[in-house]
CSV table of C-alpha atoms and ligand atoms in Angstrom, one decimal:
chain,number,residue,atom,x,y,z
A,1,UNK,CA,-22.6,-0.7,5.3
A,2,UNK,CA,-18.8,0.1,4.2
A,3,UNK,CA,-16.9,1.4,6.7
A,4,UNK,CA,-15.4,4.7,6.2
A,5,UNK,CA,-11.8,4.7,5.3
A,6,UNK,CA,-10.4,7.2,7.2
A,7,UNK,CA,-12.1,5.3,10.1
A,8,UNK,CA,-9.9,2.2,9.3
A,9,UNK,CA,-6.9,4.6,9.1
A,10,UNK,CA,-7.7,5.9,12.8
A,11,UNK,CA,-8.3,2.4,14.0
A,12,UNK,CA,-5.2,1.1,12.2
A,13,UNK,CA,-2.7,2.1,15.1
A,14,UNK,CA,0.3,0.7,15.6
A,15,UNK,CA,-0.5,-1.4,18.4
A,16,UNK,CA,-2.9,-3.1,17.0
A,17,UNK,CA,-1.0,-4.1,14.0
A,18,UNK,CA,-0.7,-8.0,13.3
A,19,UNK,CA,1.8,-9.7,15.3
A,20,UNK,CA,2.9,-12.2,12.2
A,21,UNK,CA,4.6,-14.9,15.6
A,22,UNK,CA,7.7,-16.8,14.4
A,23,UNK,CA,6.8,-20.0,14.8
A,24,UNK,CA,4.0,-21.7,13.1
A,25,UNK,CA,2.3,-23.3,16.1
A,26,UNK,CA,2.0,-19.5,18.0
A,27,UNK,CA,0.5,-18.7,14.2
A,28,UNK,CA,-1.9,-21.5,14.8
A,29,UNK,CA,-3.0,-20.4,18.1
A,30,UNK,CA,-3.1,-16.8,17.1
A,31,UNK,CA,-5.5,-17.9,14.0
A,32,UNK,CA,-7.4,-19.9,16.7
A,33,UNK,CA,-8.4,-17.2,18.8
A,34,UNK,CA,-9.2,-14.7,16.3
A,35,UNK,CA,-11.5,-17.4,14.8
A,36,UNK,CA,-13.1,-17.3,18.0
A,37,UNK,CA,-13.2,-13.8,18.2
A,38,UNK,CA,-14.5,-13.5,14.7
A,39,UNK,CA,-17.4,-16.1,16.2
A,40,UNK,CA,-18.7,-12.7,18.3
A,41,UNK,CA,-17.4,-9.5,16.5
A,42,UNK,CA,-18.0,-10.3,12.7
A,43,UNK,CA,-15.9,-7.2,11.3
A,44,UNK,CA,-13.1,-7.6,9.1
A,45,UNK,CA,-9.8,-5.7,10.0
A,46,UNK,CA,-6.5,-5.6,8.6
A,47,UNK,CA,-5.6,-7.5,10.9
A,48,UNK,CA,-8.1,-10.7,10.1
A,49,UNK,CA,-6.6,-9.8,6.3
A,50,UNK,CA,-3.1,-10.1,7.4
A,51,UNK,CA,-3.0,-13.3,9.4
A,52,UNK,CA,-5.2,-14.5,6.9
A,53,UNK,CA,-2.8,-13.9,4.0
A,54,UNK,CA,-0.1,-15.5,6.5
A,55,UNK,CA,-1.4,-18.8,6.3
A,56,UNK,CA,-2.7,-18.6,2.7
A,57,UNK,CA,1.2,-17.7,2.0
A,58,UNK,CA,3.3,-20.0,5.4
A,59,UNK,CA,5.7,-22.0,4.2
A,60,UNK,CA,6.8,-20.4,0.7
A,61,UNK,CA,8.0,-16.9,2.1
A,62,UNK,CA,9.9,-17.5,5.6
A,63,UNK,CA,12.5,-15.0,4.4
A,64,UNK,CA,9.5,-12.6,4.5
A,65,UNK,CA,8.7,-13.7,7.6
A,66,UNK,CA,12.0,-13.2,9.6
A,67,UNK,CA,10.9,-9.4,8.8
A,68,UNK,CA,7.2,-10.1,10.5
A,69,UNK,CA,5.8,-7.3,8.0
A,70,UNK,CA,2.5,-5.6,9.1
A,71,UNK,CA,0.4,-3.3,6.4
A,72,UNK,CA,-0.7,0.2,7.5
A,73,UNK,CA,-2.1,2.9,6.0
A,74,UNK,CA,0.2,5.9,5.8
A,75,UNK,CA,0.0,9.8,7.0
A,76,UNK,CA,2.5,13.0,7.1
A,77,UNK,CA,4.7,11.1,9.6
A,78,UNK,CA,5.6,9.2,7.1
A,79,UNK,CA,6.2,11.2,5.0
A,80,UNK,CA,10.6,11.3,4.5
A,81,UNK,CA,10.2,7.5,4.9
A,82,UNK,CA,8.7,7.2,1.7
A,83,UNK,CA,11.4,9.6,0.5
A,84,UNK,CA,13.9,7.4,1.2
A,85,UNK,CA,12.3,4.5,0.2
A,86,UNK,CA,11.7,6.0,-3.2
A,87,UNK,CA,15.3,7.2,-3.6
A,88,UNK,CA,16.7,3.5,-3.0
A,89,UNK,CA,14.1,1.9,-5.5
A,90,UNK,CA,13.7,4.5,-8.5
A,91,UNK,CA,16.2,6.2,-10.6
A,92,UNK,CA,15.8,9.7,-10.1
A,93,UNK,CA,13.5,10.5,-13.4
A,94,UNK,CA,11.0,8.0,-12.2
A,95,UNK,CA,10.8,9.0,-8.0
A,96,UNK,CA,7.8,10.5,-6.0
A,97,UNK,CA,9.3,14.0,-4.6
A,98,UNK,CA,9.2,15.1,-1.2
A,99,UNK,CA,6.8,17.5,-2.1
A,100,UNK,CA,4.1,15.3,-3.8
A,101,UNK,CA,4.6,13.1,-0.7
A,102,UNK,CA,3.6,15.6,1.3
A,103,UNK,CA,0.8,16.4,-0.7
A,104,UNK,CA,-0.5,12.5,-1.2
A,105,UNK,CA,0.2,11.9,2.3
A,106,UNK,CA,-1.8,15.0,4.0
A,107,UNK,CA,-5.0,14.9,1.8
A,108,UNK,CA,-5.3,11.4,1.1
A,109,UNK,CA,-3.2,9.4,3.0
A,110,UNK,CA,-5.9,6.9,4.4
A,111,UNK,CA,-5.7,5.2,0.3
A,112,UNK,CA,-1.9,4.7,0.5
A,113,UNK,CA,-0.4,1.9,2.2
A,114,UNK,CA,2.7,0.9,3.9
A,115,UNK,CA,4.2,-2.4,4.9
A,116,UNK,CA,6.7,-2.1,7.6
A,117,UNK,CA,8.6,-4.1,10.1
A,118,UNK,CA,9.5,-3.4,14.3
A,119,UNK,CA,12.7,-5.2,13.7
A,120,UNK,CA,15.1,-2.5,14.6
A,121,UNK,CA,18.8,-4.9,14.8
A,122,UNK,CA,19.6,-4.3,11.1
A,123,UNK,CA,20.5,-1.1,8.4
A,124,UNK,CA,17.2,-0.7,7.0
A,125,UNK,CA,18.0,2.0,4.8
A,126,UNK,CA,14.6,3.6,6.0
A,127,UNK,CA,15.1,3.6,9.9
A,128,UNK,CA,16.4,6.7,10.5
A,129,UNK,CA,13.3,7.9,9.3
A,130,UNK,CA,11.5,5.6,11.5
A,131,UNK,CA,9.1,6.4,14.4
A,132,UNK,CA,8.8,4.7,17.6
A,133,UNK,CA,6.4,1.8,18.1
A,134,UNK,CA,5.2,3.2,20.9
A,135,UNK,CA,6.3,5.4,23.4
A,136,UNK,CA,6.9,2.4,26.3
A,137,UNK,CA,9.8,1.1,24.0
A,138,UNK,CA,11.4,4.3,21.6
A,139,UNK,CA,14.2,2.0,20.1
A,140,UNK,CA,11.3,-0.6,18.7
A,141,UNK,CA,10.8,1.8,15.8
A,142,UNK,CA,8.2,0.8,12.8
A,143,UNK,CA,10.2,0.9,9.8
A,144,UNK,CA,9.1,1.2,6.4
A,145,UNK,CA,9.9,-1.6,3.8
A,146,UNK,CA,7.2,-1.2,1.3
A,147,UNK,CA,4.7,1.4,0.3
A,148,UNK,CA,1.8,2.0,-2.2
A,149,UNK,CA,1.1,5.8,-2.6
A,150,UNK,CA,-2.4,6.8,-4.4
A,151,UNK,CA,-4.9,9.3,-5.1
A,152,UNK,CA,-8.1,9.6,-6.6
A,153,UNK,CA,-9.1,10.9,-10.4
A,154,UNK,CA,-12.2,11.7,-11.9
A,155,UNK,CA,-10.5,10.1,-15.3
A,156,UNK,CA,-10.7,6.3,-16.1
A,157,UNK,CA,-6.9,6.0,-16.0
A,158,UNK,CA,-3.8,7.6,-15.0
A,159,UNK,CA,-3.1,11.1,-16.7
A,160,UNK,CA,-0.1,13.4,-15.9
A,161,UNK,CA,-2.4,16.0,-14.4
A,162,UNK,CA,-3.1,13.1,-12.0
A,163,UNK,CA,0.3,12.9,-11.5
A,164,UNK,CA,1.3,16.4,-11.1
A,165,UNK,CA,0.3,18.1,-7.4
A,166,UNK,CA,-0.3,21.9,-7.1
A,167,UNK,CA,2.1,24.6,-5.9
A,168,UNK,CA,1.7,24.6,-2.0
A,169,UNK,CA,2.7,28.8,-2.7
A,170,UNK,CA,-0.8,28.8,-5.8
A,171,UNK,CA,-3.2,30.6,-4.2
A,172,UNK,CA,-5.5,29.4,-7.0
A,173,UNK,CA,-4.5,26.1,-7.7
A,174,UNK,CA,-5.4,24.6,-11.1
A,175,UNK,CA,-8.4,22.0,-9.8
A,176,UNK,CA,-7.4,19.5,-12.7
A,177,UNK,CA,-4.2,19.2,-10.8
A,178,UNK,CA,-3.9,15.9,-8.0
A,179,UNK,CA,-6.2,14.2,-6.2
A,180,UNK,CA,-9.9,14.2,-6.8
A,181,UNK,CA,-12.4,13.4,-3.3
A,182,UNK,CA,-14.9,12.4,-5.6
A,183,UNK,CA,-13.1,10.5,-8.4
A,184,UNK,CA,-14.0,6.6,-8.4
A,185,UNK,CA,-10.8,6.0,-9.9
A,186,UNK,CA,-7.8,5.2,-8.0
A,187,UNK,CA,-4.7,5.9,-8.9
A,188,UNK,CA,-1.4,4.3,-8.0
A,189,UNK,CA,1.5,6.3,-8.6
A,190,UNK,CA,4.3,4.0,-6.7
A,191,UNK,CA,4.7,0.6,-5.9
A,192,UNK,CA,7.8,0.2,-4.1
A,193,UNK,CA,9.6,-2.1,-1.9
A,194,UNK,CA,13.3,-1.4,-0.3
A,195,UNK,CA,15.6,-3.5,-3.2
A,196,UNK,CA,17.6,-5.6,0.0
A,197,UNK,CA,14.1,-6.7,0.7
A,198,UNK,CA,12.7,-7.5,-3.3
A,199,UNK,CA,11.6,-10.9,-4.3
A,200,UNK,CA,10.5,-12.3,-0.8
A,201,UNK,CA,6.6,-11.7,-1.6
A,202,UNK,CA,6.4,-8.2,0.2
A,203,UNK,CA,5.1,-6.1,-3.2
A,204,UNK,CA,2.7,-9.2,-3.6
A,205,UNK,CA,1.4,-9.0,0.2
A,206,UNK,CA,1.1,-5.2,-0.2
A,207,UNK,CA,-0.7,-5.0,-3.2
A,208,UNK,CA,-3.3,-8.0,-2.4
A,209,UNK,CA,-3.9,-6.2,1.1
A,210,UNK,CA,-4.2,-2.4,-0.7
A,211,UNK,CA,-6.7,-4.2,-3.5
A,212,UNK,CA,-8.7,-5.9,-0.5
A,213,UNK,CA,-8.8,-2.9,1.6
A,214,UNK,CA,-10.3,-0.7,-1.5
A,215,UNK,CA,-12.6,-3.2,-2.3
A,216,UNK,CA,-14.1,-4.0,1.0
A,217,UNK,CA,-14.7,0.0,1.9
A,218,UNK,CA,-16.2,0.5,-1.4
A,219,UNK,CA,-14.0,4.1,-1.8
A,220,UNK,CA,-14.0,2.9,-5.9
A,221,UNK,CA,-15.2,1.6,-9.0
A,222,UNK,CA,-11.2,0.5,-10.3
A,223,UNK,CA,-8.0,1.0,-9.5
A,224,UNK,CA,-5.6,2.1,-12.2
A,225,UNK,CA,-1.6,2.7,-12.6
A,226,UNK,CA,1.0,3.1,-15.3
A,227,UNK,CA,3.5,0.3,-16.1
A,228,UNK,CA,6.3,-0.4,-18.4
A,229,UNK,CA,6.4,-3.6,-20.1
A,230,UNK,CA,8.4,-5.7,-18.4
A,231,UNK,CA,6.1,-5.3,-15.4
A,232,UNK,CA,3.2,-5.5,-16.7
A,233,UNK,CA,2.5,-9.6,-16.4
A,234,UNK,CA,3.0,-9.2,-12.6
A,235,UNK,CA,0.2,-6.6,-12.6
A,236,UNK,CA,-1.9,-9.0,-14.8
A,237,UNK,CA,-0.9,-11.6,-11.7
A,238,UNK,CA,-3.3,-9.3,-9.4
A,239,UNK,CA,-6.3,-8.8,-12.0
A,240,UNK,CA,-5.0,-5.4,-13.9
A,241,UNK,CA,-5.8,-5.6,-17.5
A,242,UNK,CA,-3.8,-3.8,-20.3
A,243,UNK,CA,-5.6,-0.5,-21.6
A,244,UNK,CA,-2.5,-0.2,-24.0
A,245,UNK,CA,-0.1,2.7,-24.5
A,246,UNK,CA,-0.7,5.8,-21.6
A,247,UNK,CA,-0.3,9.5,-22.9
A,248,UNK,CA,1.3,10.1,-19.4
A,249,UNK,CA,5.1,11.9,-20.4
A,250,UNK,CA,5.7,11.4,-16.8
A,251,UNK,CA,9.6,10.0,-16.4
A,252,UNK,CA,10.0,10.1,-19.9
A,253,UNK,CA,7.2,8.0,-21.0
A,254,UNK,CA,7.0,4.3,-22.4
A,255,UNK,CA,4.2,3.6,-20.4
A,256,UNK,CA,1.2,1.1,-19.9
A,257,UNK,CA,-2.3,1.6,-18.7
A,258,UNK,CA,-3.3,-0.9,-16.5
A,259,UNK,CA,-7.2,-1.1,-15.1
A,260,UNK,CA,-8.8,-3.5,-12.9
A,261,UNK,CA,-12.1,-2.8,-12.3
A,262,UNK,CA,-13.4,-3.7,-8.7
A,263,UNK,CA,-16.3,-5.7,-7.5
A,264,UNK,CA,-19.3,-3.6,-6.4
A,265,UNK,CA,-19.0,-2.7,-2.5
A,266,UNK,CA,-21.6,-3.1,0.2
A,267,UNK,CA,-21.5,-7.3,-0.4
A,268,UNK,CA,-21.8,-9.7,2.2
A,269,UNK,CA,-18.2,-10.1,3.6
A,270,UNK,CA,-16.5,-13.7,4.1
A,271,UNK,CA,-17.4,-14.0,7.4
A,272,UNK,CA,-21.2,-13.5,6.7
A,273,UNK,CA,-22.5,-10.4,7.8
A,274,UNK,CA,-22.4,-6.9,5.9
A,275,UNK,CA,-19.3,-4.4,6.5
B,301,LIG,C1,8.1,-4.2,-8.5
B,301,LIG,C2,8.4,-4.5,-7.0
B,301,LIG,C3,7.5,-3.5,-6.1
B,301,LIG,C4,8.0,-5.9,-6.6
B,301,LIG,O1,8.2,-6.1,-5.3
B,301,LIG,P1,8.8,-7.5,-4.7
B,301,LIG,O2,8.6,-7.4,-3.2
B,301,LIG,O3,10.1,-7.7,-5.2
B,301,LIG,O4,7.7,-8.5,-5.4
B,301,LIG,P2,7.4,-9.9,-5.0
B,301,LIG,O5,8.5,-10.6,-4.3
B,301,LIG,O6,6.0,-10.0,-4.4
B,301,LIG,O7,7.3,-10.5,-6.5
B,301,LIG,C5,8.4,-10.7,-7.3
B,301,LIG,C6,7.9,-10.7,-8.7
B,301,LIG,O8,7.9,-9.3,-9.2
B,301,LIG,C7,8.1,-9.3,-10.6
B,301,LIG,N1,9.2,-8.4,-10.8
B,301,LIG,C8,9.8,-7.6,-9.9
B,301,LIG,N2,10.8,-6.9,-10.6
B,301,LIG,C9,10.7,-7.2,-11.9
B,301,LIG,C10,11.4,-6.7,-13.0
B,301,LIG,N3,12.4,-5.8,-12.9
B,301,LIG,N4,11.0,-7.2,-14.2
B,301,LIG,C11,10.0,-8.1,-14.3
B,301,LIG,N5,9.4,-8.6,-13.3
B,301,LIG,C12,9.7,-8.1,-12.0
B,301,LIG,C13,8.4,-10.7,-11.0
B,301,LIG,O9,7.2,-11.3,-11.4
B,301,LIG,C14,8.9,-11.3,-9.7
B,301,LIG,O10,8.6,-12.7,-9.6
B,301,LIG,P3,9.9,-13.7,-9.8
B,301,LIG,O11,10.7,-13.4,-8.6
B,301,LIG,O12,9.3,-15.0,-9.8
B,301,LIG,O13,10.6,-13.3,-11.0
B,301,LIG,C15,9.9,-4.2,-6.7
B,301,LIG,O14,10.6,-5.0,-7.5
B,301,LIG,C16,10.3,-2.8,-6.8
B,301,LIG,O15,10.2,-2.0,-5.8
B,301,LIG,N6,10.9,-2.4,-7.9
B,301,LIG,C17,11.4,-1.1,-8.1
B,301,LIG,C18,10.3,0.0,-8.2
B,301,LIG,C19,9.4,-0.4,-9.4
B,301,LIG,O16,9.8,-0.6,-10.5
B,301,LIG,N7,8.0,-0.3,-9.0
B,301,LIG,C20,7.0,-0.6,-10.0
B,301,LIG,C21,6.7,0.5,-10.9
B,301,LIG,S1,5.7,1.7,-10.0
């Protein structure tokens, strides 16, 4: 049976977040044991995803790797992280606010994702923001690098009432407004990753791991986002299909929607044995 996401989200602590080891022999060993461990408990985790992406990836992204970048989904915590993130890599007429953060993030923050690193030595623009690891070690701090922020929508693609969030002070709020429970659609509104840290794989990494994750807990039927042209090939690179020009006005306009439809849930996973 698909596992419930918010149930991955809980189980997705920090702790237990993939230790990507420097060199590739501890890699090795690591991928070793969790074969063997995989032997006994069939059950997929981030965790399995990420190491497995590792070693589909070692070798071509070591800048990447100096980083040791772990996926997570995100909650309220998170929530001036993004906000920073968002200011460095948006001009202001395209960026996620504050306040639809703080929506996104408090009714449906189990769908968005994060990719983040414990190193702490260097300016991450983001690590002020940043909370401890864990409370044994408060300067080790998990620092955001990368995020994908979504919601759900009844509609096939994105639409600006998607887009928009209600008034946290409407009493009545319009229910065409934000995220949908039951929608089968996902929407992403931001792909973002810090712009010291572009062009080392990290948006590629983050959107394969948010794609499998959907997939494999069966939450929807397609995932869909707005693009502008220039992006759109590296979309195409992950399976999204051109729906042509979007009505969204959102930022000005110029937009593209881009679908790609998911593979029915509830399938046998790779290691045999149903989720
Ligand atoms: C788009 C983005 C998330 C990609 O993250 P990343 O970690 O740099 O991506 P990867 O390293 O995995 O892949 C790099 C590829 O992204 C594509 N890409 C990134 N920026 C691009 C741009 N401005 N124009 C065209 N292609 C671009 C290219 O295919 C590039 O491959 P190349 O290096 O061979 O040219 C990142 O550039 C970003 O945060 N941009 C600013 C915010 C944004 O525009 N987000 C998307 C709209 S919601």
């Amino acid at each position: 049976m698909p596992r419930d996401l918010k149930a991955v989200a809980k189980e997705d602590g920090l702790q237990g977040a993939p230790q990507l080891t420097k060199s590739p022999e501890a890699v090795e060993g690591q991928l070793r044991n969790m074969d063997e461990d995989r032997s006994t408990a069939m059950d997929a985790t981030d965790e399995d995803d990420a190491v497995e992406r590792y070693r589909a990836e070692a070798g071509s992204t070591s800048k990447r790797d100096e980083l040791h970048p772990y996926t997570q989904s995100l909650s309220p915590k998170d929530v001036e992280s993004c906000t920073r993130l968002e200011e460095e890599a948006f001009p202001p007429h395209e960026r996620c606010t504050r306040e639809k953060f703080q929506y996104r993030l408090k009714h449906c923050g189990e769908l968005s994702l994060g990719i983040f690193t414990s190193h702490s030595e260097n300016q991450i623009p983001t690590a002020e923001a940043a909370a401890p690891v864990y409370s044994g070690a408060p300067d080790r701090k998990a620092v955001l690098i990368g995020h994908i922020i979504a919601t759900k929508t009844t509609n096939p693609t994105v639409t600006d009432k998607d887009m928009a969030v209600p008034s946290p002070d409407d009493s009545k709020p319009d229910p065409s407004i934000g995220h949908k429970e039951e929608g089968r659609t996902i929407c992403i509104h931001s792909l973002a990753v810090l712009p010291e840290y572009q062009k080392r794989g990290l948006g590629t990494t983050l959107m394969k791991a948010f794609l499998q994750r959907t997939e494999s807990h069966d939450i929807a039927d397609r995932v869909a986002l707005i693009a502008h042209e220039h992006l759109m090939p590296y979309y195409e690179s992950f399976g999204f299909v051109s729906k042509g020009e979007s009505e969204c006005k959102f930022g000005g306009g110029g937009w593209y929607d881009m679908v790609k439809d998911l593979e029915p849930g509830d399938k046998p996973s790779q290691y045999g044995g149903a989720e």
